[in-house]
């Protein structure tokens, strides 16, 4: 009898929890669909603002296909030109023209410095790396709690604010396993890039670990493009310029 | 809401407001016509050297006395690259120009090759190409067709070899088997008729087979020339967790020429042997990057070889016969002047961006240790990049070890260089 009572009491809780998780994952998938088409090219600029007010800028040409293939070519400044990075799932490589051979890099590193890490610049779909459940909601937003699926993911936990009417991502807080806040990313400037791509054009990030620093990523020229899988291989890294 | 449309062939300007600031984004190169694009960097270097007063090598190279043991070198180096891309066709030019006191200079073509993309999976390249086989950072045992690398500065551009290369790459959707790539390389023989003509029967064949599977890079290498120089190698690289990468290489050489030194001359032998490398790269939460590599070569000089060579030099500089001095200088230059001439090395590099929160500064300490005679070089390096496309570098090196060891035998006790680098 006691056992039956426990089941009757606990079942709705467990059922609701799994519903919330399922809803959370579905929302996360919709967020990914809003942020990135299935296969596309884009130009991005990263602006790193230093504590002394100086600014360093980088421009990239980016290709992405599916949920976990990203290739990037550095265009500016001249000191970085010709460098390229590739991400396939948890694997990342950096190609430096003089070195020639792509070297494996890690998600924690930042090839451009500033607050954005390699994991941020070559981000996969959130639904590939995290499972999410609805932690809270208002009339306007869901607040998702996303947990990393594997230890290879850069951030252990994310807190995400998602607009209910559009599935647009508004803000992300990234946490380490210790509970420490690593960085906050604000998504701004909703823009219509054409071909049905409507998404934030600006991502602004700050971090309590980098006091006085701010990094901004600006998207331009995002358009759908059919890409062969072979574009996302080490052999193609030195040839990305031919795809511009 | 502002509507933005992207047209290839026209400049797109997007004005965005972030906080109180406007950010403009001008996509570069879109509006430029196809043509040769030049890039590169110019290095101005001043090097201070402290010579060892009693070094036999110094006496052989510079004579005995009549000059200060503190010297400087003044260098300008231009690395000028040209790239042309049109649809599936490209060519690349890499040059190196060097000018030093008083008025001498050299100019080299490091790379000059055409590249053709034959669809998504095949490509063909022909010309002078600096290849980069292998997984190691400072050493590449399996770099069969690579130009020699300077482990003190592995990222420097190097002079390539003339070759023909056909590449094939194929992607798969299985995580156990994601990518396969094959490189087939043909090289002319090293000995040419009249320095111009190559016997087609003596062409060298080399190949590389690459697999990405289970998040691991695995490569197999092969090299065969008609003189009987055959080599096989394997390379592997993998990330362990978000902050550690491990890598390794193994190469076996059949009938490889190797040198040893008896008390008066070089002995050359042909035998089989191996070289191998184990390494890791680690980054911590403070973004300190550590690279560690252990390298072994069966073909390097033993400690005894280097000791005998040191004894030979000590005796030779006392000889009144200038022919003896000339012979010794020739042996030193031909057989003992290249990098890592020994058998076992440990390479260590620590690099820290913005230490003590000093903006634009990166500090590095690197060391190469000959484990057989425990001599080493130690280099503290400071890089400062306060302005875009420029870099100031202070690079010092000290050589430590017994006088009859690899680094102790060198004529320089320490050196310190100031570089000014401009990118364009």
XYZ file of C-alpha atoms in Angstrom:
668
model
C 0.000 0.000 0.000
C 2.764 2.382 1.028
C 4.649 1.502 -2.134
C 1.619 2.203 -4.295
C 1.112 5.538 -2.560
C 4.743 6.497 -3.194
C 4.379 5.656 -6.863
C 1.166 7.671 -7.126
C 2.832 10.668 -5.465
C 6.166 10.461 -7.268
C 4.964 9.494 -10.743
C 3.578 12.954 -11.667
C 6.800 14.543 -10.476
C 8.986 12.218 -12.532
C 6.629 12.462 -15.495
C 6.615 16.268 -15.328
C 10.379 16.311 -14.997
C 10.843 14.179 -18.075
C 8.290 16.292 -19.938
C 10.191 19.413 -18.997
C 13.437 17.794 -20.140
C 11.838 16.713 -23.365
C 10.384 20.190 -23.853
C 13.746 21.702 -22.954
C 15.538 19.646 -25.583
C 12.896 20.483 -28.165
C 13.295 24.186 -27.385
C 17.057 23.818 -27.690
C 16.670 22.249 -31.131
C 14.439 25.124 -32.223
C 17.031 27.606 -30.903
C 19.678 25.880 -33.028
C 17.424 26.016 -36.097
C 16.920 29.768 -35.582
C 20.619 30.436 -35.147
C 22.036 28.378 -38.010
C 20.715 27.024 -41.304
C 21.598 23.410 -42.086
C 24.553 24.430 -44.261
C 25.800 27.975 -44.728
C 28.629 30.451 -45.179
C 29.124 33.677 -43.286
C 31.591 36.425 -42.534
C 32.183 37.378 -38.941
C 34.122 40.032 -37.174
C 35.385 39.673 -33.635
C 36.206 42.843 -31.749
C 38.223 42.436 -28.549
C 38.038 45.498 -26.322
C 40.949 45.738 -23.932
C 40.844 47.242 -20.443
C 42.918 50.206 -21.681
C 40.281 51.009 -24.308
C 42.276 49.632 -27.252
C 40.550 47.397 -29.722
C 41.790 44.402 -31.736
C 39.729 43.076 -34.617
C 39.633 39.824 -36.568
C 37.591 38.915 -39.643
C 36.764 35.310 -40.556
C 35.070 33.458 -43.338
C 33.082 30.590 -41.849
C 31.477 27.477 -43.292
C 29.191 25.243 -41.273
C 27.354 22.068 -42.182
C 24.985 20.020 -40.083
C 25.312 20.084 -36.350
C 29.024 19.502 -35.860
C 31.157 20.573 -38.838
C 32.741 24.047 -38.843
C 35.613 25.419 -40.964
C 37.011 28.931 -40.629
C 39.480 30.989 -42.626
C 41.169 34.055 -41.104
C 41.044 37.059 -43.425
C 42.196 39.972 -41.250
C 44.485 41.212 -39.801
C 47.460 40.473 -42.057
C 49.339 38.732 -39.230
C 46.601 36.090 -39.046
C 45.699 35.869 -42.727
C 45.754 32.376 -44.182
C 45.266 30.625 -40.860
C 42.380 28.216 -40.783
C 40.613 26.148 -38.158
C 38.460 23.052 -38.468
C 36.050 21.521 -36.004
C 34.519 18.056 -36.361
C 32.547 17.203 -33.250
C 34.975 17.330 -30.341
C 38.037 17.536 -32.600
C 39.627 20.893 -33.443
C 42.662 21.733 -35.561
C 44.568 24.902 -36.435
C 46.400 25.332 -39.738
C 49.163 27.953 -39.784
C 50.468 28.532 -43.323
C 54.212 28.336 -42.541
C 53.849 25.364 -40.245
C 51.677 23.713 -42.895
C 50.641 20.704 -40.872
C 47.352 21.210 -38.980
C 47.845 20.903 -35.235
C 45.211 19.776 -32.781
C 43.971 22.514 -30.466
C 41.622 22.416 -27.529
C 38.288 24.072 -26.868
C 39.720 25.949 -23.879
C 42.272 27.815 -25.964
C 41.514 31.032 -27.744
C 43.260 31.471 -31.057
C 42.280 35.169 -31.175
C 42.566 36.056 -27.502
C 39.869 38.060 -25.746
C 36.888 36.499 -24.010
C 35.729 34.215 -26.839
C 37.312 30.773 -26.702
C 37.706 28.349 -29.604
C 34.551 26.639 -28.360
C 32.622 29.918 -28.752
C 34.035 30.844 -32.148
C 33.558 27.390 -33.633
C 30.422 26.576 -31.774
C 28.455 23.460 -32.587
C 24.698 23.265 -32.253
C 23.760 23.472 -28.588
C 21.663 20.311 -28.881
C 24.806 18.333 -29.876
C 26.674 19.213 -26.672
C 23.928 19.787 -24.079
C 20.690 18.362 -22.748
C 18.267 20.974 -21.498
C 15.245 21.292 -19.276
C 12.999 24.231 -18.498
C 14.121 25.719 -15.216
C 11.795 28.704 -15.173
C 9.558 30.735 -17.430
C 7.792 34.033 -17.735
C 5.148 35.188 -20.184
C 7.927 36.167 -22.560
C 10.851 33.810 -21.917
C 11.858 30.279 -21.088
C 14.882 29.889 -18.887
C 16.637 26.654 -19.780
C 19.159 24.772 -17.710
C 21.509 22.934 -20.094
C 23.968 20.279 -18.919
C 27.017 19.159 -20.931
C 26.658 15.693 -22.391
C 30.380 14.840 -22.172
C 33.454 16.096 -20.307
C 34.942 17.306 -23.605
C 32.434 20.190 -23.744
C 33.953 23.551 -22.791
C 31.264 24.578 -20.252
C 29.701 22.219 -17.776
C 26.384 24.048 -17.561
C 24.513 26.797 -19.395
C 21.628 28.966 -18.327
C 19.780 30.159 -21.417
C 17.047 32.744 -21.927
C 14.876 31.990 -24.956
C 12.052 34.128 -26.357
C 8.824 32.148 -26.429
C 7.305 33.675 -29.546
C 10.367 33.303 -31.765
C 12.808 30.817 -30.119
C 15.428 33.570 -30.361
C 18.241 33.226 -27.888
C 18.619 36.334 -25.754
C 21.275 35.473 -23.219
C 23.541 32.607 -22.139
C 25.432 32.229 -18.885
C 28.191 29.613 -18.995
C 29.269 27.840 -15.797
C 32.107 25.534 -14.809
C 31.496 22.284 -12.936
C 32.392 24.130 -9.708
C 29.437 26.452 -10.226
C 31.667 29.388 -11.123
C 30.309 31.731 -13.787
C 32.788 31.700 -16.675
C 31.127 34.114 -19.088
C 27.897 35.770 -20.155
C 26.883 36.099 -23.808
C 24.179 38.558 -24.865
C 22.548 38.109 -28.269
C 21.483 41.390 -29.874
C 20.457 43.162 -33.058
C 17.944 40.846 -34.637
C 18.549 40.949 -38.393
C 17.029 39.455 -41.535
C 19.884 37.989 -43.610
C 17.540 36.810 -46.342
C 16.494 33.275 -47.347
C 14.470 33.043 -44.143
C 17.496 33.522 -41.878
C 16.452 35.854 -39.065
C 18.786 35.791 -36.090
C 20.823 38.016 -33.750
C 23.684 39.605 -35.657
C 25.685 40.584 -32.588
C 26.958 38.522 -29.678
C 28.546 40.404 -26.818
C 30.451 38.566 -24.126
C 31.980 39.491 -20.806
C 33.610 37.392 -18.124
C 34.340 37.843 -14.424
C 37.649 36.071 -15.190
C 38.630 38.839 -17.629
C 37.712 42.025 -15.838
C 37.723 45.018 -18.123
C 37.619 42.937 -21.306
C 34.690 42.745 -23.670
C 34.456 40.784 -26.896
C 31.863 41.264 -29.595
C 31.114 39.001 -32.536
C 29.267 40.490 -35.508
C 27.735 38.361 -38.254
C 27.474 39.554 -41.845
C 26.631 37.972 -45.121
C 25.108 34.771 -43.794
C 23.677 32.710 -46.615
C 22.700 29.119 -47.221
C 25.192 27.112 -49.209
C 25.427 23.478 -50.183
C 28.814 22.090 -49.069
C 30.474 18.729 -49.593
C 31.566 16.832 -46.477
C 35.113 16.854 -47.854
C 35.301 20.620 -47.264
C 35.444 19.769 -43.556
C 38.653 17.746 -43.655
C 42.280 18.544 -42.853
C 43.193 18.124 -46.512
C 40.884 21.014 -47.427
C 42.065 23.455 -44.743
C 44.740 25.001 -46.954
C 42.186 25.408 -49.798
C 39.363 27.258 -48.035
C 40.161 30.466 -49.918
C 38.856 28.897 -53.132
C 35.384 28.727 -51.563
C 35.100 32.486 -50.962
C 14.286 46.182 -38.090
C 16.995 46.862 -40.603
C 16.985 44.600 -43.611
C 20.471 43.531 -44.744
C 21.136 41.738 -48.033
C 24.463 40.265 -49.105
C 25.633 40.565 -52.759
C 28.908 39.080 -53.875
C 30.838 41.726 -55.841
C 29.701 44.648 -53.789
C 30.849 45.989 -50.494
C 28.476 45.362 -47.659
C 28.457 47.724 -44.748
C 26.545 46.844 -41.639
C 26.216 49.419 -38.965
C 25.355 48.013 -35.612
C 24.949 49.689 -32.308
C 26.359 47.955 -29.294
C 25.974 49.898 -26.119
C 27.018 53.422 -27.084
C 29.401 52.294 -29.858
C 28.939 51.849 -33.617
C 30.632 48.855 -35.240
C 31.162 48.870 -38.982
C 31.848 45.669 -40.816
C 33.393 45.977 -44.255
C 33.904 42.519 -45.788
C 37.419 42.637 -47.242
C 38.481 41.495 -50.695
C 34.966 40.899 -52.011
C 35.151 43.873 -54.348
C 38.729 43.331 -55.460
C 39.387 41.855 -58.893
C 41.206 38.520 -59.089
C 44.933 38.948 -59.118
C 48.115 38.213 -57.265
C 47.788 39.001 -53.610
C 50.986 39.752 -51.737
C 51.473 39.136 -48.051
C 54.231 38.292 -45.618
C 56.346 39.877 -42.972
C 59.543 41.846 -42.641
C 61.847 41.157 -39.715
C 64.543 43.523 -38.557
C 66.914 41.789 -36.131
C 69.824 42.860 -33.993
C 71.644 39.981 -32.352
C 74.196 40.236 -29.569
C 76.586 37.286 -29.135
C 78.941 36.346 -26.347
C 81.634 34.059 -27.740
C 83.522 31.584 -25.584
C 87.108 32.739 -25.409
C 88.667 29.248 -25.444
C 86.202 27.547 -27.776
C 88.038 25.452 -30.427
C 85.117 25.948 -32.818
C 85.368 29.695 -32.408
C 89.081 29.604 -33.113
C 88.527 27.481 -36.218
C 85.749 29.731 -37.518
C 87.165 33.143 -36.587
C 90.840 32.750 -35.863
C 92.614 33.126 -32.577
C 92.259 36.556 -31.050
C 92.371 40.092 -32.349
C 88.648 40.657 -31.837
C 86.205 41.115 -29.016
C 84.296 38.139 -27.658
C 81.165 40.305 -27.772
C 79.806 40.697 -31.286
C 76.598 41.796 -32.983
C 74.756 40.797 -36.127
C 72.390 43.086 -38.012
C 69.828 41.405 -40.235
C 66.787 42.185 -42.300
C 64.661 39.285 -43.477
C 61.736 39.536 -45.828
C 59.264 36.682 -46.161
C 57.224 37.687 -49.191
C 54.374 35.462 -50.382
C 52.217 35.752 -53.462
C 48.904 33.967 -53.915
C 46.649 33.803 -56.907
C 43.262 32.113 -56.869
C 40.833 31.775 -59.734
C 37.982 29.349 -59.350
C 39.674 25.938 -58.989
C 43.157 27.064 -59.965
C 45.700 28.589 -57.641
C 49.354 29.258 -57.410
C 51.551 30.115 -54.477
C 54.898 31.832 -54.310
C 56.946 31.932 -51.114
C 60.212 33.842 -51.082
C 62.876 34.687 -48.558
C 65.270 37.589 -48.768
C 68.027 38.279 -46.273
C 70.265 41.263 -45.961
C 73.059 41.542 -43.417
C 76.128 43.597 -42.627
C 78.083 44.863 -44.327
C 76.237 44.627 -47.631
C 75.668 40.955 -48.371
C 72.306 39.436 -49.096
C 70.613 36.344 -50.349
C 67.338 35.660 -52.056
C 65.613 32.295 -52.200
C 62.406 30.930 -53.570
C 61.042 28.752 -50.798
C 57.914 27.679 -52.605
C 56.552 28.036 -56.115
C 53.737 25.740 -57.133
C 50.480 25.377 -58.993
C 47.428 23.813 -57.465
C 44.399 22.394 -59.253
C 41.197 21.317 -57.523
C 39.830 18.402 -59.529
C 36.430 18.255 -57.859
C 35.769 18.012 -54.139
C 37.897 14.911 -53.574
C 40.931 15.193 -55.827
C 43.587 17.851 -56.148
C 46.910 18.110 -57.917
C 49.907 20.256 -57.059
C 53.196 20.637 -58.866
C 56.237 22.713 -58.111
C 58.443 23.540 -55.177
C 56.453 22.735 -52.056
C 57.445 22.770 -48.383
C 55.734 19.647 -47.085
C 54.848 19.042 -43.458
C 54.350 15.411 -42.700
C 54.247 14.179 -39.131
C 52.572 15.080 -35.870
C 55.459 16.371 -33.796
C 56.021 20.041 -33.013
C 59.816 20.340 -32.708
C 60.798 17.036 -34.344
C 59.319 14.956 -37.161
C 60.837 11.476 -37.482
C 58.296 10.619 -40.178
C 58.755 13.865 -42.094
C 60.318 11.987 -44.999
C 59.766 14.707 -47.583
C 59.905 17.683 -45.219
C 62.634 20.306 -45.371
C 64.868 20.246 -42.287
C 63.212 21.852 -39.316
C 64.807 24.082 -36.697
C 63.467 22.796 -33.366
C 64.362 26.140 -31.781
C 61.842 27.846 -34.075
C 59.605 25.220 -35.706
C 57.213 27.793 -37.164
C 59.723 29.449 -39.503
C 59.089 29.161 -43.237
C 61.418 26.661 -44.938
C 62.605 25.891 -48.443
C 60.593 23.137 -50.083
C 61.359 20.458 -52.665
C 60.210 20.141 -56.235
C 57.548 17.479 -56.399
C 54.292 16.364 -57.964
C 51.486 15.591 -55.537
C 48.088 14.022 -56.043
C 45.659 14.185 -53.107
C 42.454 12.277 -52.546
C 40.107 12.843 -49.605
C 36.828 11.184 -48.716
C 34.481 11.811 -45.782
C 32.242 9.249 -44.105
C 29.458 9.656 -41.620
C 30.526 6.950 -39.175
C 32.225 8.260 -35.982
C 34.547 5.257 -36.111
C 35.694 6.193 -39.599
C 35.208 9.855 -40.473
C 37.835 10.791 -43.057
C 40.281 9.032 -45.320
C 42.950 10.846 -47.345
C 45.771 9.662 -49.555
C 48.715 11.713 -50.825
C 50.854 10.311 -53.615
C 54.097 12.200 -54.167
C 56.733 11.930 -56.875
C 60.109 13.602 -56.409
C 63.095 13.859 -58.729
C 66.250 12.093 -57.527
C 68.664 14.092 -55.413
C 71.520 13.508 -57.872
C 70.920 15.093 -61.266
C 72.790 14.871 -64.540
C 74.492 18.223 -65.162
C 72.467 19.520 -62.209
C 69.525 19.611 -64.550
C 68.361 16.256 -65.783
C 66.659 13.477 -63.836
C 66.616 9.838 -64.893
C 62.932 8.795 -64.788
C 63.983 5.366 -63.524
C 65.321 7.052 -60.389
C 62.248 9.007 -59.390
C 61.408 8.839 -55.684
C 57.932 7.729 -54.643
C 56.421 8.747 -51.325
C 52.910 8.429 -49.963
C 50.822 9.238 -46.949
C 47.610 7.541 -45.865
C 45.465 9.393 -43.311
C 42.493 8.217 -41.300
C 40.385 10.144 -38.811
C 38.471 7.648 -36.704
C 37.281 7.547 -33.093
C 38.524 11.150 -32.718
C 42.105 10.093 -33.499
C 44.367 11.209 -36.357
C 46.311 8.243 -37.707
C 48.804 8.543 -40.556
C 50.995 6.031 -42.378
C 53.985 7.169 -44.423
C 56.138 5.531 -47.037
C 59.252 6.679 -48.920
C 61.295 4.791 -51.532
C 64.031 5.935 -53.810
C 66.084 3.982 -56.303
C 69.286 4.233 -54.284
C 67.815 1.809 -51.764
C 66.619 4.393 -49.233
C 63.320 2.956 -48.013
C 61.358 4.273 -45.065
C 58.092 3.506 -43.321
C 56.437 5.603 -40.656
C 53.351 6.098 -38.551
C 51.971 9.167 -36.786
C 49.147 9.519 -34.283
C 47.461 12.446 -32.541
C 44.464 12.722 -30.233
C 42.884 15.082 -27.709
C 42.372 13.703 -24.214
C 39.814 15.917 -22.526
C 39.347 19.602 -23.369
C 42.895 20.645 -22.503
C 45.373 17.897 -23.409
C 46.590 16.629 -26.759
C 48.974 13.694 -27.178
C 50.928 12.762 -30.286
C 53.572 10.366 -31.472
C 55.572 9.331 -34.519
C 57.610 6.287 -35.394
C 59.797 5.875 -38.472
C 61.905 2.938 -39.577
C 64.691 3.510 -42.080
C 66.152 0.728 -44.182
C 69.728 1.321 -45.384
C 70.098 4.802 -43.974
C 73.437 6.589 -44.029
C 74.638 7.461 -40.560
C 77.842 8.978 -39.215
C 80.095 8.304 -36.308
C 83.387 9.901 -35.374
C 86.540 8.079 -34.458
C 89.379 10.171 -33.073
C 90.278 11.796 -36.400
C 87.593 11.404 -39.041
C 83.994 10.708 -39.886
C 82.970 7.088 -40.452
C 79.917 6.622 -42.639
C 77.830 3.501 -42.327
C 74.689 2.280 -43.960
C 72.374 0.494 -41.595
C 68.752 0.188 -40.576
C 67.299 1.905 -37.586
C 64.450 3.916 -36.153
C 63.458 7.321 -34.947
C 60.493 8.045 -32.753
C 58.750 10.801 -30.879
C 56.280 11.047 -28.014
C 54.721 14.345 -27.115
C 51.925 16.198 -25.432
C 50.435 19.683 -25.427
C 48.574 20.881 -22.370
C 46.755 24.113 -21.550
C 45.676 24.981 -18.003
C 42.979 27.308 -16.671
C 45.457 30.213 -16.694
C 45.975 29.535 -20.448
C 49.589 28.456 -19.930
C 50.478 26.184 -22.842
C 53.000 23.410 -22.200
C 54.585 21.346 -24.958
C 56.706 18.319 -24.036
C 58.369 16.048 -26.577
C 60.835 13.195 -26.314
C 62.738 12.349 -29.498
C 65.085 9.458 -30.216
C 67.199 8.780 -33.281
C 69.306 5.663 -33.857
C 71.338 7.698 -36.377
C 72.511 10.513 -34.143
C 75.943 10.878 -32.673
C 76.529 9.197 -29.360
C 78.046 11.111 -26.451
C 81.341 9.367 -27.196
C 81.286 10.591 -30.807
C 80.868 14.183 -29.671
C 83.546 13.789 -26.977
C 85.999 12.419 -29.568
C 85.148 15.274 -31.909
C 85.771 17.784 -29.116
C 89.166 16.169 -28.380
C 89.992 16.272 -32.099
C 89.222 20.000 -32.236
C 91.298 20.706 -29.125
C 94.303 18.965 -30.707
C 93.805 20.451 -34.166
C 93.808 24.097 -33.091
C 97.316 23.561 -31.753
C 98.550 22.316 -35.114
C 100.834 24.670 -37.080
C 99.564 23.197 -40.363
C 96.803 25.367 -41.889
C 95.546 22.356 -43.869
C 94.679 20.623 -40.591
C 92.699 23.655 -39.519
C 90.909 23.819 -42.829
C 90.029 20.118 -42.686
C 88.717 20.431 -39.152
C 86.597 23.449 -40.099
C 85.184 21.490 -43.025
C 84.307 18.486 -40.828
C 82.656 20.781 -38.288
C 80.617 22.558 -40.942
C 79.627 19.442 -42.897
C 78.909 17.001 -40.087
C 78.392 18.844 -36.807
C 76.645 22.089 -37.618
C 73.039 20.947 -38.060
C 70.474 20.954 -35.295
C 69.924 17.976 -32.956
C 72.885 15.869 -34.028
C 72.589 13.515 -31.045
C 70.364 10.565 -30.194
C 67.983 11.473 -27.367
C 66.320 14.814 -26.729
C 63.720 16.344 -24.507
C 61.956 19.447 -25.789
C 60.070 21.598 -23.289
C 58.140 24.800 -23.959
C 56.002 26.886 -21.613
C 54.082 29.819 -23.019
C 51.981 32.307 -21.040
C 49.861 35.018 -22.645
C 49.452 38.270 -20.716
C 51.341 37.340 -17.543
C 50.569 39.607 -14.613
C 47.760 40.930 -16.816
C 50.200 42.870 -19.004
C 48.313 43.367 -22.239
C 49.729 42.147 -25.578
C 52.625 40.389 -23.847
C 53.441 36.688 -24.207
C 56.303 35.106 -22.314
C 57.826 31.793 -23.319
C 60.567 29.585 -21.990
C 61.814 26.730 -24.119
C 64.621 24.240 -23.711
C 66.138 21.456 -25.773
C 68.073 18.951 -23.683
C 70.460 16.350 -25.071
C 69.713 13.542 -22.647
C 72.869 11.605 -23.447
C 75.309 14.264 -22.291
C 72.889 16.491 -20.355
C 73.767 19.615 -22.260
C 71.015 22.014 -23.171
C 69.946 25.252 -24.693
C 67.578 27.458 -22.763
C 65.639 30.292 -24.388
C 63.493 32.850 -22.591
C 61.401 34.698 -25.196
C 59.240 37.772 -24.820
C 56.747 38.773 -27.519
C 54.934 42.100 -27.397
C 52.186 43.033 -29.866
C 50.784 46.412 -28.892
C 49.795 47.342 -32.453
C 47.966 45.334 -35.075
C 50.293 43.659 -37.611
C 53.450 44.283 -35.632
C 55.441 42.384 -33.052
C 58.478 43.050 -30.886
C 60.411 39.958 -29.848
C 63.265 39.608 -27.399
C 64.788 36.172 -27.874
C 67.713 35.081 -25.729
C 69.504 31.743 -25.734
C 72.073 30.290 -23.401
C 74.017 27.102 -24.085
C 74.957 24.969 -21.114
C 76.995 21.791 -20.802
C 80.439 20.322 -20.536
C 82.904 21.502 -23.200
C 82.762 18.079 -24.880
C 78.930 17.971 -25.081
C 76.650 18.986 -27.956
C 75.695 22.414 -26.588
C 78.868 22.912 -24.576
C 81.009 22.602 -27.683
C 79.362 25.567 -29.389
C 81.367 28.706 -29.929
C 78.619 30.918 -28.482
C 77.994 31.116 -24.729
C 74.775 33.064 -25.061
C 72.960 35.298 -27.508
C 70.188 37.821 -27.309
C 68.158 39.135 -30.238
C 65.724 41.957 -30.640
C 63.274 41.493 -33.509
C 60.894 44.003 -34.974
C 58.350 42.240 -37.180
C 55.812 43.887 -39.436
C 53.066 41.909 -41.190
C 51.418 43.007 -44.376
